[in-house]
PDB file of C-alpha atoms in Angstrom:
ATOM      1  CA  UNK A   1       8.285  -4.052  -8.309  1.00 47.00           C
ATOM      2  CA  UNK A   2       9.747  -6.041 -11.049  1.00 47.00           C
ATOM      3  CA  UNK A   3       7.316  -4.993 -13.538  1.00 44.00           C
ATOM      4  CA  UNK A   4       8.296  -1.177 -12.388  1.00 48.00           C
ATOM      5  CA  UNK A   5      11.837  -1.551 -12.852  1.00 48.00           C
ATOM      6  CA  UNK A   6      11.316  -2.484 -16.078  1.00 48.00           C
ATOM      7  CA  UNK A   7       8.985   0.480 -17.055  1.00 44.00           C
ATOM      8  CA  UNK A   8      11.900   2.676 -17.665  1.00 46.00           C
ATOM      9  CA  UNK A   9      13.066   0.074 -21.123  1.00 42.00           C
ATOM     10  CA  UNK A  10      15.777   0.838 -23.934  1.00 38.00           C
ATOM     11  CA  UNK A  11      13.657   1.927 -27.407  1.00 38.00           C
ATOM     12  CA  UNK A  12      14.615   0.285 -30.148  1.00 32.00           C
ATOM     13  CA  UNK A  13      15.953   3.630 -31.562  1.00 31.00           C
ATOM     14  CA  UNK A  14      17.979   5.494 -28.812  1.00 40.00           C
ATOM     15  CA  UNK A  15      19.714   8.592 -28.262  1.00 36.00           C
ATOM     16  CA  UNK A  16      22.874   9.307 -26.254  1.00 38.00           C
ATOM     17  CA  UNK A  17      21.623  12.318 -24.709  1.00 40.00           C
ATOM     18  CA  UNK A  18      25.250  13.654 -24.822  1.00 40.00           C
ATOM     19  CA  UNK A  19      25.882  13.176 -28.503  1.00 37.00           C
ATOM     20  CA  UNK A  20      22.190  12.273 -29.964  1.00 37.00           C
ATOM     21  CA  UNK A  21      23.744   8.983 -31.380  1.00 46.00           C
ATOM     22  CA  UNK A  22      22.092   5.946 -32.066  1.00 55.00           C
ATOM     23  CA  UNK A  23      22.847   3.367 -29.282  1.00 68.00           C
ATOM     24  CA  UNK A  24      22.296  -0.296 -29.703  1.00 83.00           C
ATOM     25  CA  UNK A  25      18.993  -1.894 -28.325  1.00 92.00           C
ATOM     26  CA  UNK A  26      20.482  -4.371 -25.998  1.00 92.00           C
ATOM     27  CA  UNK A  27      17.083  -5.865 -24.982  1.00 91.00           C
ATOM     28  CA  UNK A  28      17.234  -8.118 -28.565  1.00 92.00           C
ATOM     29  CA  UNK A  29      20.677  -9.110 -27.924  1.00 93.00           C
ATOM     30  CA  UNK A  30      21.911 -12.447 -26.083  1.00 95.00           C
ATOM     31  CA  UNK A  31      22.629 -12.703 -22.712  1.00 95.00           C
ATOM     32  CA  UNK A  32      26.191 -13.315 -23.966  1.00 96.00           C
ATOM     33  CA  UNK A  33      26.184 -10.367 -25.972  1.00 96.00           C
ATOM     34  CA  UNK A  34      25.065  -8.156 -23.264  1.00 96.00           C
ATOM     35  CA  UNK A  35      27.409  -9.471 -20.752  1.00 96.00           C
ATOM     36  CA  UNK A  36      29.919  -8.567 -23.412  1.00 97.00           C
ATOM     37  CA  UNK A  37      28.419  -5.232 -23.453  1.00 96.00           C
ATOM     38  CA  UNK A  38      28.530  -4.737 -20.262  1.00 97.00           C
ATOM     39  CA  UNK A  39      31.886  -5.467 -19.426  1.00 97.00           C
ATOM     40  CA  UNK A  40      33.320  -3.313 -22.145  1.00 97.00           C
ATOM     41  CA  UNK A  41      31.459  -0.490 -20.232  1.00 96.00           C
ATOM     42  CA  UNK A  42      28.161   0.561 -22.101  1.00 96.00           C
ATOM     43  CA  UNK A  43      26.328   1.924 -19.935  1.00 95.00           C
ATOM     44  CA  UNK A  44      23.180   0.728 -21.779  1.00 97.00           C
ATOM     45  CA  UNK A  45      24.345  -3.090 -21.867  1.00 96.00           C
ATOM     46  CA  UNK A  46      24.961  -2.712 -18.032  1.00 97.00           C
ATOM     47  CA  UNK A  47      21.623  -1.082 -17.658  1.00 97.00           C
ATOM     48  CA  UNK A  48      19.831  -4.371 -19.623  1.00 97.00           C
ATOM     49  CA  UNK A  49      22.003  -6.873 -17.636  1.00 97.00           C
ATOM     50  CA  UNK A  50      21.015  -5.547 -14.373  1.00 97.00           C
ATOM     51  CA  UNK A  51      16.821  -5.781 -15.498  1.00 97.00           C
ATOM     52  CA  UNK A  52      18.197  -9.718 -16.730  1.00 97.00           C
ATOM     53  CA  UNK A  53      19.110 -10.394 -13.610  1.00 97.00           C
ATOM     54  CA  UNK A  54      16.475  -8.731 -11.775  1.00 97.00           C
ATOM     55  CA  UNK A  55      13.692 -10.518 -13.097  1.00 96.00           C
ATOM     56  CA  UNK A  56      16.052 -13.982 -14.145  1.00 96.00           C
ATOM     57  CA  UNK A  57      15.386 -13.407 -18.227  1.00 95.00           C
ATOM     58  CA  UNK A  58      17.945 -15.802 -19.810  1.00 95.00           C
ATOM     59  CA  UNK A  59      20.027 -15.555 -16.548  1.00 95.00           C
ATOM     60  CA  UNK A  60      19.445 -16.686 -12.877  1.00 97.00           C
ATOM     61  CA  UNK A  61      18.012 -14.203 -10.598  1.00 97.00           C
ATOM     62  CA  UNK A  62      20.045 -12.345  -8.870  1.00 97.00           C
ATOM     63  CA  UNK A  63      19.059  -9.016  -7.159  1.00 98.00           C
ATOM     64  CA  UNK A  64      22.419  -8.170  -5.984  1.00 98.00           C
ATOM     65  CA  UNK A  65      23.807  -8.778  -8.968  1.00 98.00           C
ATOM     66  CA  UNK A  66      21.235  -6.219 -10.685  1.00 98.00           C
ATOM     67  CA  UNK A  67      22.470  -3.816  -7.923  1.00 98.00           C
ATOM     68  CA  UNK A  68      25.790  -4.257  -8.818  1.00 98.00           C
ATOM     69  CA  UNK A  69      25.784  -3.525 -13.078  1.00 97.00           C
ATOM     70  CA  UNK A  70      23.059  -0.623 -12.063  1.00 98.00           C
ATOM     71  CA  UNK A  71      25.896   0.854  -9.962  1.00 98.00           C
ATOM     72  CA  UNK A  72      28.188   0.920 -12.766  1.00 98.00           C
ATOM     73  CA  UNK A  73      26.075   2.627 -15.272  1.00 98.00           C
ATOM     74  CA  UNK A  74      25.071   4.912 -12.635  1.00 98.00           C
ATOM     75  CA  UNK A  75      29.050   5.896 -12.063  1.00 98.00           C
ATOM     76  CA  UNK A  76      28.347   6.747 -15.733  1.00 97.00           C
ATOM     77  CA  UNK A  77      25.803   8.900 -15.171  1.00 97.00           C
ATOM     78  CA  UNK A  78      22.504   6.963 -15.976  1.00 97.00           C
ATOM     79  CA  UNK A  79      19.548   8.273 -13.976  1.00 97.00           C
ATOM     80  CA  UNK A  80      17.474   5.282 -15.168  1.00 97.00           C
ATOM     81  CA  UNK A  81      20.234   3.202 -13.238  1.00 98.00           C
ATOM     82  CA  UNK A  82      19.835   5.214 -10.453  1.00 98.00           C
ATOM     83  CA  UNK A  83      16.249   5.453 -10.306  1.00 98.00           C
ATOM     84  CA  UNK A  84      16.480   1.690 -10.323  1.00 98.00           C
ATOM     85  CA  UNK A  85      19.055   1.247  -7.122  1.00 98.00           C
ATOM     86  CA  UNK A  86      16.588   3.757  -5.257  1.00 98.00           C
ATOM     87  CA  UNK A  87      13.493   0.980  -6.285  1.00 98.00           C
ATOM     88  CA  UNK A  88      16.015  -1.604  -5.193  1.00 98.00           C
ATOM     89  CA  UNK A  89      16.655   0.072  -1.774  1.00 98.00           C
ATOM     90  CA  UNK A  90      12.648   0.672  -1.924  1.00 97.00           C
ATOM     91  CA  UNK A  91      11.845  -2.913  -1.958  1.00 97.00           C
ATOM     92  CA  UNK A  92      14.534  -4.527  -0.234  1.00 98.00           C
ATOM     93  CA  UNK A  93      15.971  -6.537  -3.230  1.00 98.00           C
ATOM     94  CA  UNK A  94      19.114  -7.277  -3.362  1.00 98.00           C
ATOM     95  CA  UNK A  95      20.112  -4.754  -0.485  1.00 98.00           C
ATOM     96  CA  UNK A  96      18.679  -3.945   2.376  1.00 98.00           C
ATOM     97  CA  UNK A  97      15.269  -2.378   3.300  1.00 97.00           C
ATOM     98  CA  UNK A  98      16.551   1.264   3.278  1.00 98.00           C
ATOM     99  CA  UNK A  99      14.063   3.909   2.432  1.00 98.00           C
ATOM    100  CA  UNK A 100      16.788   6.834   3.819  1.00 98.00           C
ATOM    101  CA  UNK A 101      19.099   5.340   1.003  1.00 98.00           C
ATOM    102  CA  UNK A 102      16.567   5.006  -1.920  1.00 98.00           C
ATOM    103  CA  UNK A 103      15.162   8.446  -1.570  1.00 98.00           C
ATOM    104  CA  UNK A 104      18.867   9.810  -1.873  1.00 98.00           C
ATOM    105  CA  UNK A 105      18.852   7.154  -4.943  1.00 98.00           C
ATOM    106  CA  UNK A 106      15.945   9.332  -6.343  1.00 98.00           C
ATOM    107  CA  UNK A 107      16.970  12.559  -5.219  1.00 98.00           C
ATOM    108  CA  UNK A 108      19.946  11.985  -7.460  1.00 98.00           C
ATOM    109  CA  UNK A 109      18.421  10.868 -10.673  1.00 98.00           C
ATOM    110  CA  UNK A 110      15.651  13.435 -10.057  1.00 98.00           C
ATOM    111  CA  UNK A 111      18.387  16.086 -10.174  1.00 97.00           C
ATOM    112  CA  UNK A 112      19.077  14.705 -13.792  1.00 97.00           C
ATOM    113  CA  UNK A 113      15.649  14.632 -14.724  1.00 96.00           C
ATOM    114  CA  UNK A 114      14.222  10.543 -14.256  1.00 97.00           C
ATOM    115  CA  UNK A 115      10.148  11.570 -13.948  1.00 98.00           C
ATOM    116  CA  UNK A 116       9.826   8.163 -12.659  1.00 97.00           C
ATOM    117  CA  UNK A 117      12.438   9.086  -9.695  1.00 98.00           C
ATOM    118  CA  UNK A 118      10.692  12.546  -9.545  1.00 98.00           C
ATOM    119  CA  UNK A 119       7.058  10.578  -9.186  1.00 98.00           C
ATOM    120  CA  UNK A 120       8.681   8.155  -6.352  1.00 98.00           C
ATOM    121  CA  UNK A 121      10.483  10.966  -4.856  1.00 98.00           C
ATOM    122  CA  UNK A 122       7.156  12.661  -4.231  1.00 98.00           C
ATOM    123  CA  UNK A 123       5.597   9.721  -2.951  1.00 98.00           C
ATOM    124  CA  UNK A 124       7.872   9.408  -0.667  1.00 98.00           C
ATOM    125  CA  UNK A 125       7.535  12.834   1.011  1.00 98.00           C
ATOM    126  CA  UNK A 126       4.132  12.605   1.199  1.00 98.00           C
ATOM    127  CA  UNK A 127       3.860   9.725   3.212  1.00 97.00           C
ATOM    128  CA  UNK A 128       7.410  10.710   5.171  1.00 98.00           C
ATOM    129  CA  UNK A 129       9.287   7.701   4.268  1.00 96.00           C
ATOM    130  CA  UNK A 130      13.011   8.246   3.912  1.00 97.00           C
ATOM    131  CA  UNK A 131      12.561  11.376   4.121  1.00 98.00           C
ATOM    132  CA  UNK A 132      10.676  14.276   6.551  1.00 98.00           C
ATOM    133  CA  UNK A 133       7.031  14.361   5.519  1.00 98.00           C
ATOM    134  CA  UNK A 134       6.148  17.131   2.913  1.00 98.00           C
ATOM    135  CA  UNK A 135       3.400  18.321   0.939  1.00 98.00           C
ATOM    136  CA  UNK A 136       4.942  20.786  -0.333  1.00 98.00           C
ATOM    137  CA  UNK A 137       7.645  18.728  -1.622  1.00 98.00           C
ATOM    138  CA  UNK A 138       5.797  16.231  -2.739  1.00 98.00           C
ATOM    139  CA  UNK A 139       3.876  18.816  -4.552  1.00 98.00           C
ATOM    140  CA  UNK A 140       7.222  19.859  -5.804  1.00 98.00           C
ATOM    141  CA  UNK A 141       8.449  16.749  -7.246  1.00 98.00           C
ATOM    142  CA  UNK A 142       4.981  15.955  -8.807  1.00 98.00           C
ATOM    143  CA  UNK A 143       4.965  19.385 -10.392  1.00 98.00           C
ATOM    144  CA  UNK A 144       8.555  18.354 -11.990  1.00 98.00           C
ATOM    145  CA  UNK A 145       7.358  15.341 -13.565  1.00 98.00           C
ATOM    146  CA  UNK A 146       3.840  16.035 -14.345  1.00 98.00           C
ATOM    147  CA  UNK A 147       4.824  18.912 -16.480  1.00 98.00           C
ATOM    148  CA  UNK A 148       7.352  16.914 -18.293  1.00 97.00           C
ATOM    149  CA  UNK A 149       4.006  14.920 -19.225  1.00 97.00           C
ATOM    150  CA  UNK A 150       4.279  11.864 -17.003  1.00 98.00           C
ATOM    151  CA  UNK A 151       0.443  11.118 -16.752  1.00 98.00           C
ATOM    152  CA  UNK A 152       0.573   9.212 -13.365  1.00 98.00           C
ATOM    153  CA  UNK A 153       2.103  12.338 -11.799  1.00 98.00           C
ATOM    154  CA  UNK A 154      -0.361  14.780 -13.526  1.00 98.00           C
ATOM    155  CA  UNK A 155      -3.076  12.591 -11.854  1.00 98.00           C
ATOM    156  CA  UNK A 156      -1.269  12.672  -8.394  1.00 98.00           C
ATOM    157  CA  UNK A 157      -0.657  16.539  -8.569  1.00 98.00           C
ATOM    158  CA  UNK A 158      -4.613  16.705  -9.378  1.00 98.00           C
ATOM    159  CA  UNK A 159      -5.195  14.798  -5.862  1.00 98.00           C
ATOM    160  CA  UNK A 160      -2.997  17.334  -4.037  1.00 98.00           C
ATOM    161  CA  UNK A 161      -4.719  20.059  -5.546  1.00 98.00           C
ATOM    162  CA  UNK A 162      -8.789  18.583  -4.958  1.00 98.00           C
ATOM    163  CA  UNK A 163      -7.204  17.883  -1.167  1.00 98.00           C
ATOM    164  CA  UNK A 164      -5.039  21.229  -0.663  1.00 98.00           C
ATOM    165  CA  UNK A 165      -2.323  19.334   0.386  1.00 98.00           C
ATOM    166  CA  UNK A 166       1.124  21.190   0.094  1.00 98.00           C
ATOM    167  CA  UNK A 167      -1.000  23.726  -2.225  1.00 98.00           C
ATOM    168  CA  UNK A 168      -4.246  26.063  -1.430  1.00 98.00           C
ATOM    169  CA  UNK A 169      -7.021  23.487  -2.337  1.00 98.00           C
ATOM    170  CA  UNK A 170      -7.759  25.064  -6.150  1.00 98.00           C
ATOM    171  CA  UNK A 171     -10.358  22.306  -7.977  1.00 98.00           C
ATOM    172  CA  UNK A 172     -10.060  23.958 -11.203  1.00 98.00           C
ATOM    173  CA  UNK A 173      -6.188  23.046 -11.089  1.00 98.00           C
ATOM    174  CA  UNK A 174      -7.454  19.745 -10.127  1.00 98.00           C
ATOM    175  CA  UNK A 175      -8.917  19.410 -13.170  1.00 98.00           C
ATOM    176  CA  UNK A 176      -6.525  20.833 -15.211  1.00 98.00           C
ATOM    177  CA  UNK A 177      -4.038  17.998 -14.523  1.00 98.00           C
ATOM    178  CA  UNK A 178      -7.178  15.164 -14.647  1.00 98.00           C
ATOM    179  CA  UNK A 179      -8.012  16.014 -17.680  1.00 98.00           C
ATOM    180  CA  UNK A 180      -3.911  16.117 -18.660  1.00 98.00           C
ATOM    181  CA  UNK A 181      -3.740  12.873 -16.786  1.00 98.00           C
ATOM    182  CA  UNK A 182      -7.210  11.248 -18.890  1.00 98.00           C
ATOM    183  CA  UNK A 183      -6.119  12.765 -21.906  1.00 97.00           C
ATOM    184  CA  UNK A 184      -3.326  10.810 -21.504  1.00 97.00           C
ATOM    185  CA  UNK A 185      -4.935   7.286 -21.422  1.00 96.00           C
ATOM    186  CA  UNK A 186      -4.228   6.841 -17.397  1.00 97.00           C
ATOM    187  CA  UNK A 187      -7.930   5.339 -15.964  1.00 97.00           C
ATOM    188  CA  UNK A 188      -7.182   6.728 -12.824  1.00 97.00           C
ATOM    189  CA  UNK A 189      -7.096  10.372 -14.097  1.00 98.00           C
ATOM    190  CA  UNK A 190     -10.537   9.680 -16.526  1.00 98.00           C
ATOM    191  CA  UNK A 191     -12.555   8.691 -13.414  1.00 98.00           C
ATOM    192  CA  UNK A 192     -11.297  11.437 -11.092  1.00 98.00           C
ATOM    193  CA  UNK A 193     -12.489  13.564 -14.156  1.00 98.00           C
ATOM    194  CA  UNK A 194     -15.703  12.015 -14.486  1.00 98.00           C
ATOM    195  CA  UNK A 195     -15.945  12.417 -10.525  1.00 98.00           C
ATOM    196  CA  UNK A 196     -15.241  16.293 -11.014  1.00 98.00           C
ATOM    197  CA  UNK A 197     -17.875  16.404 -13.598  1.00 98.00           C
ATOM    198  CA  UNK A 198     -20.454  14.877 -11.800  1.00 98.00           C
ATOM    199  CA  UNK A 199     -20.120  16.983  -9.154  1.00 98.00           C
ATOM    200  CA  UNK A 200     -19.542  20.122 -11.341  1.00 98.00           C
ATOM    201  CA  UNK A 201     -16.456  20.877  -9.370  1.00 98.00           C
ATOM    202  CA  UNK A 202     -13.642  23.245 -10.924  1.00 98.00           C
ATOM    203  CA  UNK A 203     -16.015  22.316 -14.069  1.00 98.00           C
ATOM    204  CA  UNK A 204     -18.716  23.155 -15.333  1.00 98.00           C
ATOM    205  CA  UNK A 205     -21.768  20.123 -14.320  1.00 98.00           C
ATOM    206  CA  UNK A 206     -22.298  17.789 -16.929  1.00 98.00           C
ATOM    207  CA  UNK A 207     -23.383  13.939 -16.374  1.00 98.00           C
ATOM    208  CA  UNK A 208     -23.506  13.136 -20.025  1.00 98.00           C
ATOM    209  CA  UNK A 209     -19.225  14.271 -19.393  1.00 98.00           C
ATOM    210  CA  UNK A 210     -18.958  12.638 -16.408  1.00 98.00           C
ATOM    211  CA  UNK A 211     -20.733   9.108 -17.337  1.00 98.00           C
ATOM    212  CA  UNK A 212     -18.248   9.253 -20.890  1.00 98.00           C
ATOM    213  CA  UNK A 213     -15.140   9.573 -18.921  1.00 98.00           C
ATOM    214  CA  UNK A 214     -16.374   6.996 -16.229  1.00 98.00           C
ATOM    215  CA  UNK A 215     -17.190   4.389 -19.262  1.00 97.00           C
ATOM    216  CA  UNK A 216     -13.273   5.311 -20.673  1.00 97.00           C
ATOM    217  CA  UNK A 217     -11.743   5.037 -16.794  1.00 97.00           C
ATOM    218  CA  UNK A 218     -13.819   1.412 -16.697  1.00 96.00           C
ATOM    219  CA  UNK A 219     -12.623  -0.107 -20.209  1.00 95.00           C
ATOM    220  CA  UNK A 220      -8.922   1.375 -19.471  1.00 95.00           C
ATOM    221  CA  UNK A 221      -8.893  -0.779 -15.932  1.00 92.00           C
ATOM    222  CA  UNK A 222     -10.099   1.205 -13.352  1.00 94.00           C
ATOM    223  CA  UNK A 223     -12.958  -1.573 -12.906  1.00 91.00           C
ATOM    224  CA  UNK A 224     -14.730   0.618  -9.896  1.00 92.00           C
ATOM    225  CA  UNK A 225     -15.624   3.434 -12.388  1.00 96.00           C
ATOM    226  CA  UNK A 226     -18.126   0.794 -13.642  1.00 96.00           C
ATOM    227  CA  UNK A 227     -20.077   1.783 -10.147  1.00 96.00           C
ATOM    228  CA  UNK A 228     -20.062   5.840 -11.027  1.00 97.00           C
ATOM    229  CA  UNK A 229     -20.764   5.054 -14.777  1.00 97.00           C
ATOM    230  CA  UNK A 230     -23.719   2.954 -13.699  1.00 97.00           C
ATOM    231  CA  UNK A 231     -25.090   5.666 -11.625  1.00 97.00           C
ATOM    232  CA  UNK A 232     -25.084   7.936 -14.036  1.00 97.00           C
ATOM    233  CA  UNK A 233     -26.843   6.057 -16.177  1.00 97.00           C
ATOM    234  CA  UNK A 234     -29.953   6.554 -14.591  1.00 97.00           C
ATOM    235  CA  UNK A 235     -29.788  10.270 -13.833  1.00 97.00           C
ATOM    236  CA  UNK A 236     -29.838  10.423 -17.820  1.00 98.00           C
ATOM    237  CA  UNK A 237     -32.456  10.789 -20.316  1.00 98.00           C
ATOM    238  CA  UNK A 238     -32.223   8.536 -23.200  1.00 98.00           C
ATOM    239  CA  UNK A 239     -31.139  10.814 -25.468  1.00 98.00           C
ATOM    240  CA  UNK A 240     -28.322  12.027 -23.255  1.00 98.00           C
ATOM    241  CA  UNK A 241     -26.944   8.545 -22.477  1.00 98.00           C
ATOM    242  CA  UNK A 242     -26.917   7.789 -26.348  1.00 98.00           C
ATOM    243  CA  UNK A 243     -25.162  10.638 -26.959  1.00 98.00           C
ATOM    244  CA  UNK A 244     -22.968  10.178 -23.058  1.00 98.00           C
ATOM    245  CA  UNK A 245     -22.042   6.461 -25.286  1.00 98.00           C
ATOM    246  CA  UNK A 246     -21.110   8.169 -28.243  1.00 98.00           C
ATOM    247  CA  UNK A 247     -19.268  10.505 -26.401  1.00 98.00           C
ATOM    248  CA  UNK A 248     -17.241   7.751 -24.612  1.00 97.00           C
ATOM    249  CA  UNK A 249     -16.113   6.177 -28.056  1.00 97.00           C
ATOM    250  CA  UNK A 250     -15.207   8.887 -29.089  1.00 97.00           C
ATOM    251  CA  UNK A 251     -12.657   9.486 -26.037  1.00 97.00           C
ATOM    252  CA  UNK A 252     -11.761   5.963 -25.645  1.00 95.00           C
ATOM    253  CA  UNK A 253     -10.291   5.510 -29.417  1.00 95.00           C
ATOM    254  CA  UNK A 254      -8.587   8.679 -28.225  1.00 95.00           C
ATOM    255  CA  UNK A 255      -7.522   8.417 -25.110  1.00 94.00           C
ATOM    256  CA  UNK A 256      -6.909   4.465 -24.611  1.00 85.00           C
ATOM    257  CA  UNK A 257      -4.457   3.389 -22.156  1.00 73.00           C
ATOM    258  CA  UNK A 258      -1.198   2.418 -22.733  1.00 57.00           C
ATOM    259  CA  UNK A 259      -0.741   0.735 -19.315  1.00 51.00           C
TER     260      UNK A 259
END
C-alpha cells in the first residue's frame, strides 16, 4: 500500500494544471521546508507531507496525520490527494476500514480525471466492494483510464474483454489492449499476449510471437511466463526459436518495464 501511495509522485518539473506554471518539487526539500510549505497552503507541499508521514521519511509515521494534510490539498482540489484518502480508507490506515468511504474517495478524483482512482474504482466494482458489483462499471472505469494510456488498466480491460465480463466477450479487443498494455512495458499484458498468440486467439497463430512476448513478460517480472516460454520452446524449430530470441530482444529493449 505504501509503495502505491507513492506511485502517484511530484516530477521534478510540474505544471499547475490551472495556470501551466512551474511548481516546486517538494520531494528534494527538507522536512522543515515542506512543513513550511504546507502550512502556507501549497497544495503540493501538503501533498509531499502527507506521503512523509505515511511511510515515516524524515518524520515519524503517522497515518492519520497523512490523512489529515491529504484532506487539505484535497479541499484544494487535488485528485492525487484524494485518490490517496480513498487508498487510506482502502487499507485501513490511519482511518478506519471503510471501503463505502474510499470508493466515494475515488469516485471523486475519478470525476477529475486520477487514472489511478479510475483503475481502483473499477476494481472495486468488479469485486462489489464499497460499492454494488458491476461489470459494466468496472468496464467503465477501466475504459476511462486505459485510454488515457494507463497500461495496468489497458491490461485489466483486455481480461474483461477475453472473459465477456460487463462487455460481449470480443478476443480481438482483448488483444488490442494486451498488446497496448505489452507495448507499454507492463509483464502482465506481454504474457497475456503471448497467451493469445499461442492460442491464435483474436490473432493470428504464431509461436515464434508468442514465445518472444513470453521471454519479454519473464525478464520484465512476470517469473511464471518462464513456464509458457519454455513450452514453446520445444514446439519450435531451430530456426524459429533463433529468430523467436531475436525477436524478444528486439521487444524487450523496446518495451522494458518501468515497474
Amino acid at each position: 500500500m505504501r509503495k502505491t501511495l507513492l506511485a502517484v509522485s511530484l516530477c521534478s518539473l510540474c505544471f499547475s494544471a490551472g495556470s501551466f506554471a512551474f511548481v516546486k518539487d517538494w520531494s528534494t526539500q527538507s522536512v522543515r521546508q515542506v512543513e513550511q510549505g504546507a502550512n502556507q497552503g501549497d497544495l503540493f507541499a501538503q501533498i509531499e507531507l502527507g506521503d512523509r508521514y505515511a511511510i515515516g521519511n524524515g518524520i515519524k509515521e503517522d497515518d492519520a496525520k497523512a490523512v489529515e494534510w491529504y484532506h487539505k490539498a484535497a479541499k484544494q482540489g487535488s485528485e492525487t490527494a484524494m485518490y490517496k484518502i480513498g487508498m487510506m480508507y482502502d487499507n485501513g490506515h490511519g482511518v478506519d476500514y471503510n471501503p463505502k468511504e474510499a470508493a466515494s474517495w475515488f469516485e471523486k478524483a475519478s470525476k477529475k480525471g486520477s487514472v489511478e482512482a479510475q483503475y481502483y474504482l473499477a476494481g472495486m466494482y468488479k469485486w462489489g466492494r464499497g460499492v454494488a458489483k458491476s461489470n459494466a462499471k468496472a468496464v467503465e472505469y477501466y475504459r476511462q483510464a486505459a485510454e488515457r494510456n494507463y497500461d495496468v488498466a489497458q491490461n485489466s480491460l483486455g481480461v474483461m474483454y477475453a472473459k465477456g465480463l460487463g462487455v460481449e466477450k470480443n478476443d480481438a479487443e482483448a488483444v488490442k489492449w494486451y498488446k497496448k498494455a505489452a507495448k507499454n512495458g507492463y509483464a502482465y499484458g506481454q504474457r497475456n499476449l503471448a497467451y493469445k498468440y499461442s492460442l491464435g486467439e483474436g490473432i493470428e497463430q504464431s509461436n515464434v510471437e508468442a514465445y518472444a512476448w513470453a521471454s519479454v513478460a519473464s525478464t520484465n517480472g512476470y517469473a511464471t511466463a518462464e513456464n509458457l516460454r519454455d513450452e514453446l520452446a520445444m514446439k519450435l524449430a531451430p530456426e524459429q526459436l533463433a529468430e523467436a530470441k531475436s525477436k524478444a530482444s528486439e521487444y524487450l529493449a523496446a518495451y522494458s518495464s518501468h515497474k
